[in-house]
Structure formats: C-alpha cells, structure tokens
Coordinates of C-alpha atoms in Angstrom, one line a residue:
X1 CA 22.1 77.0 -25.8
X2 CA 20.5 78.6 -28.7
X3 CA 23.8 79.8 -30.0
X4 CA 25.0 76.4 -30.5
X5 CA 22.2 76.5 -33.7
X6 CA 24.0 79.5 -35.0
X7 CA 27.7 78.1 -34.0
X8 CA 26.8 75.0 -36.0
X9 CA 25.4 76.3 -39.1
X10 CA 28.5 79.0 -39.1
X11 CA 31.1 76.0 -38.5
X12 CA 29.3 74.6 -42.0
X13 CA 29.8 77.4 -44.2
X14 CA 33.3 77.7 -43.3
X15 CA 34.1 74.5 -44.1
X16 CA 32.3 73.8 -47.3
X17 CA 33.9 77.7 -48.0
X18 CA 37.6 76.0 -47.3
X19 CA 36.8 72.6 -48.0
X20 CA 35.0 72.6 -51.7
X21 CA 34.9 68.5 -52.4
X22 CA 31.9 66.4 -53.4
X23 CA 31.8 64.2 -50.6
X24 CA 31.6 67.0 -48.3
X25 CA 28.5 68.2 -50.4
X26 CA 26.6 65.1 -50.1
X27 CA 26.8 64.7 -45.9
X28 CA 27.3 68.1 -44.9
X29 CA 23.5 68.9 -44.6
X30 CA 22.7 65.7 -43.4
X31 CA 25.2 66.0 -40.3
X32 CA 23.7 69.5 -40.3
X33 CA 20.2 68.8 -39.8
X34 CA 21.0 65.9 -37.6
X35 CA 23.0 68.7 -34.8
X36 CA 20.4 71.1 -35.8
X37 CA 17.3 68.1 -34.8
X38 CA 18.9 66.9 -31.9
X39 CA 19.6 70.5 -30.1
X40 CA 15.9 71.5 -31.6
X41 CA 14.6 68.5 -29.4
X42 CA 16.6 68.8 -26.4
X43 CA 14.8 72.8 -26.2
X44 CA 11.5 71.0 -27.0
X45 CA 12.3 68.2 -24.0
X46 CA 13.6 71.5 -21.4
X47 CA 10.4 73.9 -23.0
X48 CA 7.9 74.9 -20.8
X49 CA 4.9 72.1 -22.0
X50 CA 7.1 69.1 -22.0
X51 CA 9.1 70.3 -19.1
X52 CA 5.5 70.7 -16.4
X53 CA 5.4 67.4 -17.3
X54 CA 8.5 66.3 -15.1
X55 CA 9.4 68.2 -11.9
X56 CA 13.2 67.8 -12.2
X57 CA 13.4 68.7 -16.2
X58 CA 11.2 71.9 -15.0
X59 CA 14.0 73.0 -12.0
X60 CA 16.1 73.1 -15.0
X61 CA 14.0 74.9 -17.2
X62 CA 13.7 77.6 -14.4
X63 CA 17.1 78.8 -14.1
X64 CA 18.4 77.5 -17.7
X65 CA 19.4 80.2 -20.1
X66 CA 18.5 79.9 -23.8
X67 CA 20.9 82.1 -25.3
X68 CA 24.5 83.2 -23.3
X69 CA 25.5 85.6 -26.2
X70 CA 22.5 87.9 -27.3
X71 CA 20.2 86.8 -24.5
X72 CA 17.3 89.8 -24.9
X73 CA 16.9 89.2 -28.5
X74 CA 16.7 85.4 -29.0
X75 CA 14.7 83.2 -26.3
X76 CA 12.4 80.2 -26.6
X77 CA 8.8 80.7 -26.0
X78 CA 5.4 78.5 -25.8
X79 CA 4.6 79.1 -29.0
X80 CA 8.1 79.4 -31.3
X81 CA 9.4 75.7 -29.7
X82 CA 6.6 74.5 -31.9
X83 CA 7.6 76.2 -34.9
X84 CA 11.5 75.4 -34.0
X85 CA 10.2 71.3 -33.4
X86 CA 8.3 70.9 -36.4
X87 CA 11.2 73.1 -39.0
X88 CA 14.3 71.1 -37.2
X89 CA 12.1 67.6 -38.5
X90 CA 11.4 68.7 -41.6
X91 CA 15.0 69.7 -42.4
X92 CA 16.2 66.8 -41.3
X93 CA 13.7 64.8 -43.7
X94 CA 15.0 67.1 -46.6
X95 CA 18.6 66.3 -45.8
X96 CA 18.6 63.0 -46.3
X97 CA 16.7 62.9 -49.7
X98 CA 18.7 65.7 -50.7
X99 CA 21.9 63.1 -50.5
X100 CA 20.3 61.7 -53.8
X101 CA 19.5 64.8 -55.5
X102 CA 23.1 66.0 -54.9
X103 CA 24.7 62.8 -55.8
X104 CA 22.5 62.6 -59.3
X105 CA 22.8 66.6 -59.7
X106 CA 25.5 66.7 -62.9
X107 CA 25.9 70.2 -61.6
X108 CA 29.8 71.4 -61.6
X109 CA 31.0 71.1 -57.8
X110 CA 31.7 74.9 -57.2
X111 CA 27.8 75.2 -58.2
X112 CA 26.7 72.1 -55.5
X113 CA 29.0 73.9 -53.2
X114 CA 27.2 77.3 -53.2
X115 CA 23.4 75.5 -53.0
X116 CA 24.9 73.9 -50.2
X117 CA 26.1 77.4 -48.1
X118 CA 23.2 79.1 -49.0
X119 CA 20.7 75.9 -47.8
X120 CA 22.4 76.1 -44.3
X121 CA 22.0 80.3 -44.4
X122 CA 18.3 79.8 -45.8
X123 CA 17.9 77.8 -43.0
X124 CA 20.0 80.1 -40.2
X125 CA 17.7 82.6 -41.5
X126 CA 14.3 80.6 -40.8
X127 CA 15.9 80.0 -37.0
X128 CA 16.5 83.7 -36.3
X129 CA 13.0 84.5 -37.3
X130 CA 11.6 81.9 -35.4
X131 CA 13.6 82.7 -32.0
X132 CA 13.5 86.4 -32.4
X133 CA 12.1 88.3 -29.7
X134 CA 12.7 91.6 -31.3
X135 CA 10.2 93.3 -34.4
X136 CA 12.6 94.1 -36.0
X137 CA 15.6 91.2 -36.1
X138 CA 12.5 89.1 -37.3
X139 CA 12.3 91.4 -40.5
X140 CA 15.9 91.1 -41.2
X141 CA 15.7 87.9 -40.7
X142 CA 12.7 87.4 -43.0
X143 CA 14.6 89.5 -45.8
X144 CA 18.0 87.1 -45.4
X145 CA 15.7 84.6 -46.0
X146 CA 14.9 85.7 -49.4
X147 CA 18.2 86.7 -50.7
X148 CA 19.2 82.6 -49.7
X149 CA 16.4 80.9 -51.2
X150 CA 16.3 83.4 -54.1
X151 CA 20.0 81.7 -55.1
X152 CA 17.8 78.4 -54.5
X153 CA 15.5 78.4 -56.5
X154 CA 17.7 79.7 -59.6
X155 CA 19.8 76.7 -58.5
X156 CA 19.9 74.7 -62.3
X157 CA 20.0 78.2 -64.3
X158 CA 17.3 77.7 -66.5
X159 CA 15.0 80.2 -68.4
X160 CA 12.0 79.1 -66.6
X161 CA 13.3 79.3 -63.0
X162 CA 15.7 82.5 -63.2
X163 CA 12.6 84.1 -64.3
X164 CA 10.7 82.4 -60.9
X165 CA 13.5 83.5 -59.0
X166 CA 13.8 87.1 -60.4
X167 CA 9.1 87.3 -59.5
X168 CA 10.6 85.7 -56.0
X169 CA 12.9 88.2 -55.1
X170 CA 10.7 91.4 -56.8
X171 CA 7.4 90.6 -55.7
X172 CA 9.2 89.8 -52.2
X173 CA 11.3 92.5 -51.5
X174 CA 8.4 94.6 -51.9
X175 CA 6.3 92.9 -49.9
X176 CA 9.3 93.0 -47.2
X177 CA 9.5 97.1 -48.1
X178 CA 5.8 96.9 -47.2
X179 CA 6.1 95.4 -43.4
X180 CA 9.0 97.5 -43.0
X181 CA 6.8 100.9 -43.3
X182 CA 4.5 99.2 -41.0
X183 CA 7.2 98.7 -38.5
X184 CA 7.9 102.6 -38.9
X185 CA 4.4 103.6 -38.8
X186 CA 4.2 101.8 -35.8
X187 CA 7.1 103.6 -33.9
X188 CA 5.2 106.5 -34.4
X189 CA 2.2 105.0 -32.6
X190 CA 4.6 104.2 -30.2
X191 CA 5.2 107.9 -28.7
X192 CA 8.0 108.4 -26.8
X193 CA 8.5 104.4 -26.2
X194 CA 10.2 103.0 -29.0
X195 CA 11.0 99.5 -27.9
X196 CA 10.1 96.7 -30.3
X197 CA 10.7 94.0 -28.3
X198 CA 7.8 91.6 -28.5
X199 CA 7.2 91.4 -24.1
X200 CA 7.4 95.3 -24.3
X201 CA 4.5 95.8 -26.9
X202 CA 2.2 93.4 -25.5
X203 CA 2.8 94.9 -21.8
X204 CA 2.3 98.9 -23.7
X205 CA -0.6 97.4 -26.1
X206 CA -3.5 99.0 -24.6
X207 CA -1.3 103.0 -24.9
X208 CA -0.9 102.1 -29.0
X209 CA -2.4 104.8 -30.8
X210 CA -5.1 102.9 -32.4
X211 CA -5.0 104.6 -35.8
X212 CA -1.0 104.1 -36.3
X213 CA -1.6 100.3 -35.1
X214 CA -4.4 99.6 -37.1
X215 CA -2.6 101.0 -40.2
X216 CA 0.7 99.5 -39.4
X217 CA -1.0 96.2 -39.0
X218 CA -2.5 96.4 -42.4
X219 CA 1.0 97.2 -44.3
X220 CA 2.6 94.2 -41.8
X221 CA 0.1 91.6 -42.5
X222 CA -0.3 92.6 -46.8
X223 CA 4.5 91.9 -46.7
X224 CA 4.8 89.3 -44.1
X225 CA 1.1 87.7 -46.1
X226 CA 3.3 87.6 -49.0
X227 CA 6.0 85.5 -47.7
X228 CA 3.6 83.1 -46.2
X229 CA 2.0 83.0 -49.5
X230 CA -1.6 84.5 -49.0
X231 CA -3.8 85.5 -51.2
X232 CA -4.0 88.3 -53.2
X233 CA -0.1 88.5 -52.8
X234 CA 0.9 85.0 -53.2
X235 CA 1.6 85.3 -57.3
X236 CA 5.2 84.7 -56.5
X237 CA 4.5 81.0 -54.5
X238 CA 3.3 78.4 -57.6
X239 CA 6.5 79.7 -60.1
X240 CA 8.9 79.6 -57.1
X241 CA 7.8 76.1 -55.7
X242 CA 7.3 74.8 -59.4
X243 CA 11.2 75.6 -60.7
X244 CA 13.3 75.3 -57.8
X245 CA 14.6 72.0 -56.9
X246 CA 12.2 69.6 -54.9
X247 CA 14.4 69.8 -51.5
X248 CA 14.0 73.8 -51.6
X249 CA 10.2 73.3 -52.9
X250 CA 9.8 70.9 -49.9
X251 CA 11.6 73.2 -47.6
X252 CA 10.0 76.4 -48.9
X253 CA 6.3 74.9 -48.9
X254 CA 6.5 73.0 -45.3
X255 CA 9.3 75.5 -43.7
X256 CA 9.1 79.0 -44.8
X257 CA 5.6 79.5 -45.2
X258 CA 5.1 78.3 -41.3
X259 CA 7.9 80.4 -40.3
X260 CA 6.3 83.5 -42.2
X261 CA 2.9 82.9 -39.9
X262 CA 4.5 83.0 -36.9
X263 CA 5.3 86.6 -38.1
X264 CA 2.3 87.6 -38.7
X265 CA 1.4 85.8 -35.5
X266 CA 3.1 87.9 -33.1
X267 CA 1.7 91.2 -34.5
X268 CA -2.0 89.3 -34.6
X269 CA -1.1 89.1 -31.0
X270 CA -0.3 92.7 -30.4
X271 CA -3.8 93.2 -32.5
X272 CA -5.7 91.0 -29.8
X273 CA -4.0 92.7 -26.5
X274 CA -4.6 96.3 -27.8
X275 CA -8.6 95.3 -28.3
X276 CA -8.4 95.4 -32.4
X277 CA -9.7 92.1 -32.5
X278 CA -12.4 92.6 -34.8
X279 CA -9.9 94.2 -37.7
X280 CA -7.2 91.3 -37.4
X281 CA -9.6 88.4 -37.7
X282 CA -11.5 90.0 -40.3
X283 CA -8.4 90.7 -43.0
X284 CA -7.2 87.2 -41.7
X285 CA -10.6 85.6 -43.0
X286 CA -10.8 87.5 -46.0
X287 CA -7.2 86.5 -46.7
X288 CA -8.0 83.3 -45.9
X289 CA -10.8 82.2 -48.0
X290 CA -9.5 84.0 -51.0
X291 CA -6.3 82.0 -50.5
X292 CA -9.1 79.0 -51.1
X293 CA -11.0 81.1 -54.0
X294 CA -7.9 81.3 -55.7
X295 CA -7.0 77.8 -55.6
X296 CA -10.2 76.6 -56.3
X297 CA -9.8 78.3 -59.9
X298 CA -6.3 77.7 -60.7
X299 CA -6.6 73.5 -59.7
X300 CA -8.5 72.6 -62.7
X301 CA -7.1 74.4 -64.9
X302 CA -3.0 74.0 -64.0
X303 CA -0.7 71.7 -66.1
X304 CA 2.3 71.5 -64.0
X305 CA 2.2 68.5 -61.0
X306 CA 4.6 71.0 -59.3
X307 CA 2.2 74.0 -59.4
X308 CA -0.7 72.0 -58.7
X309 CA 1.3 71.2 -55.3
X310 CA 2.0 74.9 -55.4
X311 CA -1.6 76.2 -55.4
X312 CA -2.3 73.4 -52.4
X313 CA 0.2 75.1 -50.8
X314 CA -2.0 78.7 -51.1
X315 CA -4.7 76.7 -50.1
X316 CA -3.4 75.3 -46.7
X317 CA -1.9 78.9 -45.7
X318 CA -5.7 80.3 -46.1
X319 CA -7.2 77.4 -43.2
X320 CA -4.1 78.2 -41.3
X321 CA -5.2 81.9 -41.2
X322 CA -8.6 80.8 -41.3
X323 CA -8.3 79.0 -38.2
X324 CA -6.2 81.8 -36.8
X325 CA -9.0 84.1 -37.0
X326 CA -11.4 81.7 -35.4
X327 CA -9.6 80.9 -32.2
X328 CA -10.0 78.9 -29.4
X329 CA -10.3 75.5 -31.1
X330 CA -9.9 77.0 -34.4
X331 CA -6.1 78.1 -33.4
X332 CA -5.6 74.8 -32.1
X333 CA -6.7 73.4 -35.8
X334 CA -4.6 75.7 -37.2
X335 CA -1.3 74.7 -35.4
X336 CA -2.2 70.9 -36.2
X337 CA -3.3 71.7 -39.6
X338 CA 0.2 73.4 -39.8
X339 CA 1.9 70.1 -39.0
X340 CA -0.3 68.1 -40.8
X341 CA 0.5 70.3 -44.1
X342 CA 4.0 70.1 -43.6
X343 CA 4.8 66.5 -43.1
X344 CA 2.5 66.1 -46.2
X345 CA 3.3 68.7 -48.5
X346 CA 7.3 67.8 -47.7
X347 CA 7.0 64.4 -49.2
X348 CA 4.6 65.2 -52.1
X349 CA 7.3 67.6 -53.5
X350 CA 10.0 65.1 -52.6
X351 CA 7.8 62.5 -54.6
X352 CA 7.2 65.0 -57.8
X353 CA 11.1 65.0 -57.5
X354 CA 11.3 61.6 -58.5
X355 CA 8.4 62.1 -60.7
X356 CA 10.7 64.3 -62.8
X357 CA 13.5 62.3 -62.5
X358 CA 11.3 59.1 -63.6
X359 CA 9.5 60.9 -66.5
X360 CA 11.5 64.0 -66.9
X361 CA 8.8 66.1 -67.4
X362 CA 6.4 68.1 -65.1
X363 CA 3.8 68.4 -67.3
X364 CA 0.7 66.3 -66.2
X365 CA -0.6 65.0 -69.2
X366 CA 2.7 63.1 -69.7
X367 CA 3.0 61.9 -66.9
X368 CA 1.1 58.5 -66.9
X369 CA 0.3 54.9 -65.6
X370 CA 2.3 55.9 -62.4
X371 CA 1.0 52.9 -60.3
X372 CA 1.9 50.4 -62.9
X373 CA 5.5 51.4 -64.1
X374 CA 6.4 52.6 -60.2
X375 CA 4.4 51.2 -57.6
X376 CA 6.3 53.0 -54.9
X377 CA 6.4 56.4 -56.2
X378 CA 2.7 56.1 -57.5
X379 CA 1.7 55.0 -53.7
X380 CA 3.4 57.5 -52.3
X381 CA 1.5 60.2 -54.4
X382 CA -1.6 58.7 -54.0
X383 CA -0.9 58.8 -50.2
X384 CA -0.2 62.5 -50.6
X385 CA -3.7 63.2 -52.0
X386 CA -5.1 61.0 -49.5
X387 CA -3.3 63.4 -46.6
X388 CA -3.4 66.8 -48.2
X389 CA -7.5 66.1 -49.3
X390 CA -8.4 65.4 -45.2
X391 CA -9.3 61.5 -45.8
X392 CA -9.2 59.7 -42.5
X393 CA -7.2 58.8 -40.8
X394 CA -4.6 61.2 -41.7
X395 CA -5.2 64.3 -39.5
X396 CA -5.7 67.0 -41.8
X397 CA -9.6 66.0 -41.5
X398 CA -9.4 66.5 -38.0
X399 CA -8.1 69.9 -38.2
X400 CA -10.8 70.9 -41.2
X401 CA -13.2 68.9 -38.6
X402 CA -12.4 71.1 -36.1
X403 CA -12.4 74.6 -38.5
X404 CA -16.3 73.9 -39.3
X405 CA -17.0 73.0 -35.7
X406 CA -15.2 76.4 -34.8
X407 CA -17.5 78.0 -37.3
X408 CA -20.6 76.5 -35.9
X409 CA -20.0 77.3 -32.4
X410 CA -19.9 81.3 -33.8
X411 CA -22.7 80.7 -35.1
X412 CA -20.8 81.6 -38.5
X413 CA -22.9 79.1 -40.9
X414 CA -22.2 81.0 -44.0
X415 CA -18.7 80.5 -43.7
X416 CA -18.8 76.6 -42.2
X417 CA -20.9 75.9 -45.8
X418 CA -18.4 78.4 -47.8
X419 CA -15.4 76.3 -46.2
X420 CA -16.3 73.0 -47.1
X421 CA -17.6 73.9 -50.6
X422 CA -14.5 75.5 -51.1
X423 CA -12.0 72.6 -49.6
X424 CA -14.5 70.0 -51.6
X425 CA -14.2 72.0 -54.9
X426 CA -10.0 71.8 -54.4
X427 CA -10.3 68.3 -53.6
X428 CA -12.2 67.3 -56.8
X429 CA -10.1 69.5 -58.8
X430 CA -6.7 68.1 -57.4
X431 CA -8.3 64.4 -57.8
X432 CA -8.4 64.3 -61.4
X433 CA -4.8 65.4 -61.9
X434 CA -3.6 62.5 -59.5
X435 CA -5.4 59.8 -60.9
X436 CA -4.7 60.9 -64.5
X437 CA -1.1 60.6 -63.6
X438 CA -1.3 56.9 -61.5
X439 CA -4.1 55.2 -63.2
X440 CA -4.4 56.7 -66.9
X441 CA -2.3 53.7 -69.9
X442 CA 0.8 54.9 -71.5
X443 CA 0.6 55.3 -74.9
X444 CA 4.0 53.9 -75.3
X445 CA 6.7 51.9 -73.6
X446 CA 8.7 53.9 -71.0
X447 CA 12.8 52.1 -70.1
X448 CA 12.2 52.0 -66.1
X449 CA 14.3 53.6 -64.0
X450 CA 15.2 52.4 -60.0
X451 CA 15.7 55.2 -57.9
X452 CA 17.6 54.8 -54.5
X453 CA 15.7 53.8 -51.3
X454 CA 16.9 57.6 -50.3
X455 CA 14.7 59.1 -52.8
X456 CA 12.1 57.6 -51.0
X457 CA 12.8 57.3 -46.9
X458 CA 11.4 60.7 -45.9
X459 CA 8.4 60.0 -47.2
X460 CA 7.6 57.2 -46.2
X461 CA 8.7 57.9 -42.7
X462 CA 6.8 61.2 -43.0
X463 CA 3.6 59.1 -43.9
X464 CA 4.0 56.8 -40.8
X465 CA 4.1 59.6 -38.5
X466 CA 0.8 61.6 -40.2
X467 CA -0.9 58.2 -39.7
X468 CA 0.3 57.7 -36.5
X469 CA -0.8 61.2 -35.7
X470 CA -4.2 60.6 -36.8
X471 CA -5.1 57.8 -34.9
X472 CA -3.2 58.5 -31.7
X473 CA -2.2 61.8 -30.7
X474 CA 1.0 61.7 -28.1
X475 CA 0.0 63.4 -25.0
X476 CA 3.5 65.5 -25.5
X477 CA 2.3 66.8 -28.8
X478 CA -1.2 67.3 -27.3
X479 CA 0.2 69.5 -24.8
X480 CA 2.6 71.3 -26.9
X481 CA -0.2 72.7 -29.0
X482 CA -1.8 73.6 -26.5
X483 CA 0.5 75.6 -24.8
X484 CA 0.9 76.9 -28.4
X485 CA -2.6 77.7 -28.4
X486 CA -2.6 79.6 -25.5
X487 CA -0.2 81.7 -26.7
X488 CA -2.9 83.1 -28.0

C-alpha cells in the first residue's frame, strides 16, 4: 500500500510534465495532498496503536503488507506513522492556501509549473525518509530533499533568496557529506556485517565497536542536526525560511525539520541499544539548549517577521531534542511538542504570507496597526504568539509543562531553571515584535486589501485543532504517541 504514495506523486509529475496549463497548477497539489492524506490515514487507522484498538482492524494489520514492490526497505513502524500522520496534514493545509498564492503568483506558467514538480518531489522525498527502513535510502532521501526545496526556495529569483538558496544548498550538502562519513565510519564498526537495515543494527547493537559508533554518531548527528536546523549548524534555517515562499517556509518549518529528527532518531536509538546513552543525550542537550541560546539573542534584535518565525523555528527543534534526551515523559513532550509546533508554526508563516501580500514588506517596523486595518490576519497572528509562547490552552504549555517536570524528576534543577529562563527570555523577545506589528498607529493611511477566505482556511482550521488538542486530547492520538514513545 505504500507504493500507492509513490504511484501518486509520480502520476503528478507526468502530467503537469505533459500537461503545462494554469488550471492544472492551481488543483494539482490540492488533489495531491488530498490522495496523499487519505492513504496517510487509512495506514494510521490499519497501524499498530489504532489498530489494538479494534480486534478485526488488527487481523488485518497482521497479515497486511505495507509495500508489494520494495517490501524490505520501506515499512510502517510505531514511531514513523506519526511522523507520516502529522506531514500528510500539514501538506494538505499548505495545498489549499497554496491555491491563492499560485493564483496571485504573476509568475510565467512554465515557472508555476516547475515549483509545482518539484513541491510533489520535495515532498516524495520527505515520504521516503520517513518510511525508510534502510541507513542509507534515508540519506538519499534526505539529500533529494535538498536539491527539491533548494529550486523552492529560489522560487521568485530574487537577489535576496538565490543567495538563501545558494547558503541552503552549501551549508547542506556539507552537512549531508558529513552524515555520510558517519555512515562509512560506521560500516567499519560493523566488521564483517555490513547490513544497514535499521532491525539489523538494533538486533547487532551491543557487537558495535564502541569507538567507530561513538564517532560515527557524532558526524551523523552534527549533518542530519543541520537539516533539522540545530544549533551551531542551523545558519542556513532563518535566510531559507525568510525568502522562500510562505507555502515552502510553512512546509520546510513544520515538515522537513520533523522529518530530519526522525533521522537523527533512529541512530539515537542505535546509541541507546548499544549502552551509549550517556554520549547521545548529552550532545542532544547541549544542542538543544544552544538551539534556545541562539534564539534568545537573535529575537530582539531581528528585523524580518519572517526570520523572527525562523529563529522560533531553531528554538522549537532544541525542546524537541531537549525532550529527546530526557526521555520517558520528556520523549513523550517532545512528540506532542512536535505537533504542537507544526500546526502552529504552518499557519504563522501562512499568515506572514498575507502579511507581505497586505503590506508588501517583511520588515517589522513597517508593518503596523495589524488589528485595526485586518482584523483577521492580525487575530490570527496574535493567535500564533499565543500557541508558539505555551499560553493555555494551546498545548505547547503542556509539552514545556511536561519538559521541566522531566527535569525535576532527574533531579536536573539547573537545567529545569536554564529552560524556562531561556523559553521566558524568547517569549518576551518575540512579544514585542507581535504587538508592534498589531497594536502600534500607522503613520499614514494604507488602501485595504481583501484577501480570499483561502488565504486564511488552514489557519484557522489549524488553530481549532491546537485548541481542541489542548483541552481534550483524543484517546487515538493519546495512544499514538505513546506507542511513538515507546519506540524509544
């Protein structure tokens, strides 16, 4: 059933290859998304922690394959049917308000028609890394990725974003070069058994020769950290996410970086079952909280609403690996924090789309009386801050809730008070910039402009479900994280 993902996206590039009209631009990632979503939930319905749930759906989770063509090297798992779940919604949410920004592109139509191909391969590439069950195929996977989104991000030709996308592809490819040479040092700690399947190094963990794994580890963690974005080797994240359009920022900030985790993920796991616990959730904390160090700086002191979301986006990588490194409740935060970041961070960079298309300008100090002149947009920005910041009832505060508790319970107070000074010191920062831009007068009359509803449905459909989230978790989500979590 998996290759009906691949079979899909490949049916999409050959037509919009064949069939190069403007029509076909606007609904062909929204029909898309909408296969891609509704196969994505029937594997989430027939996955193992939906599936216990309901003795007849499990019968057929038992004996039904996942993939009838390459079977050994793509399969669905406890822990990537999250990750599979949460990039299928998202997509889907991006589709539909990327109808508008196709529709008011003034791009010429062979240019709409190559963003379109390489969206679907950007995200073709993001579902092989995510089903992979092979070391490898996830690191070709990860590098198809960047060639796609590089083409992305350059999408309007400018000065500003060729010169992201050149940093993007640089700084990335050597951080890709990097995880490859720890793939190769660890083949030599390998011995005379050179399988890279993912089952076959956890069984042969404990027979790793420590020093090659341990050294490998560091080079795989330093290139796969730099696609998820954390620090010190996340320079390429707030130019990239600040100059590409908003449905590839949207898509790079709540897809990629999630799909880049679960990378580093299954090699934390290989860490863990070879007893090198200590070293992975040490570099994963340090990482971590100088993802926060670094964002702490750079939030009062950034001009551009789009980088600002950027930084946040540095920010929210470090608790994810914070809370990696904590485990136990601390993985589960992180996993929730993942989905809680995504839903929110999607629709604030959908929202600073409009913002640019309202002011035309991403500079903050321009951008002014937001609530006033667009109620809807400013709302939905201020909602943003109220998510992203951790303000009940959106469920970001339970996950940081849940970090410090984490903390507490390893006795780890130094880093429980270093967390929330941190996370409090972002917040402030980011707080300023907001309510500059939706309460501050203009200084001059603006001529309104009326969006679409489009421009505006994800979000707010995205806000009902982090609400909802917050004060009600559904038992299947519940359960699916915590399968997740014991993936662990």
């Amino acid at each position: 059933m998996i290759d009906l993902l691949f079979l899909i996206s490949l049916i999409s590039i050959i037509l919009l290859i064949f069939n190069k009209k403007e029509f076909l631009n606007q609904y062909i990632l929204i029909i898309n998304a909408s296969c891609w979503f509704l196969l994505s939930a029937i594997f989430c319905l027939f996955s193992l922690p939906v599936a216990k749930l309901f003795p007849m759906l499990f019968q057929i989770y038992s004996v039904l394959p996942t993939s009838f063509v390459l079977p050994d090297y793509f399969f669905i798992d406890t822990i990537n049917i999250y990750f599979l779940t949460l990039t299928a919604l998202l997509y889907l949410g991006i589709s539909i308000y990327n109808y508008h920004f196709i529709t008011s592109s003034d791009q010429p139509i062979e240019r709409k028609n190559f963003y379109s191909i390489c969206f679907i391969i950007f995200v073709f590439s993001m579902t092989g890394l995510i089903l992979s069950t092979h070391l490898t195929l996830l690191w070709v996977f990860i590098e198809l990725s960047t060639l796609a989104s590089t083409f992305l991000i350059i999408y309007d030709k400018s000065k500003n974003s060729l010169e992201a996308g050149w940093k993007y592809l640089f700084i990335c490819s050597i951080g890709i070069a990097l995880a490859f040479l720890g793939i190769i040092l660890l083949t030599i700690g390998l011995g005379h058994n050179h399988s890279l399947f993912f089952k076959d190094l956890y069984k042969m963990a404990k027979s790793i020769n420590p020093f090659w794994l341990k050294t490998s580890y560091i080079f795989i963690l330093i290139g796969i950290g730099t696609k998820m974005g954390l620090a010190p080797v996340h320079t390429w994240l707030p130019d990239a996410h600040s100059e590409a359009p908003s449905p590839i920022s949207a898509m790079l900030s709540g897809g990629l970086l999630n799909v880049a985790f679960l990378g580093i993920f299954r090699v934390h796991k290989l860490m863990i079952l070879a007893g090198q616990k200590t070293l992975t959730d040490n570099l994963l904390m340090l990482m971590g909280f100088m993802s926060l160090f670094v964002c702490a700086i750079y939030m009062f002191k950034v001009k551009n609403y789009k980088r600002m979301l950027a930084y946040s986006s540095v920010e929210n990588m470090g608790i994810i690996a914070i809370g990696t490194a904590i485990g136990g409740i601390g993985f589960y935060a992180a996993l929730l924090h993942m989905l809680a970041h995504s839903l929110t961070k999607t629709s604030l960079f959908l929202t600073a789309g409009n913002m640019y298309q309202l002011h035309h300008t991403k500079i903050i100090n321009k951008v002014t009386g937001l609530l006033k002149n667009y109620p809807l947009n400013g709302y939905l920005l201020l909602l943003g801050f109220l998510s992203i910041s951790g303000i009940p009832p959106f469920p970001i505060f339970i996950t940081e809730f849940y970090i410090v508790k984490g903390f507490l319970q390893n006795n780890q107070i130094f880093y429980a008070v270093s967390f929330v000074f941190l996370i409090t010191f972002i917040i402030a920062g980011m707080g300023i910039k907001i309510f500059q831009m939706l309460f501050k007068k203009s200084s001059e009359d603006k001529i309104k402009v009326k969006l679409p509803f489009s421009a505006y449905i994800t979000q707010i459909v995205f806000f009902a479900l982090l609400i909802i989230l917050g004060c009600y978790m559904p038992d299947f989500i519940h359960k699916l994280i915590v399968y997740s979590s014991f993936s662990l």
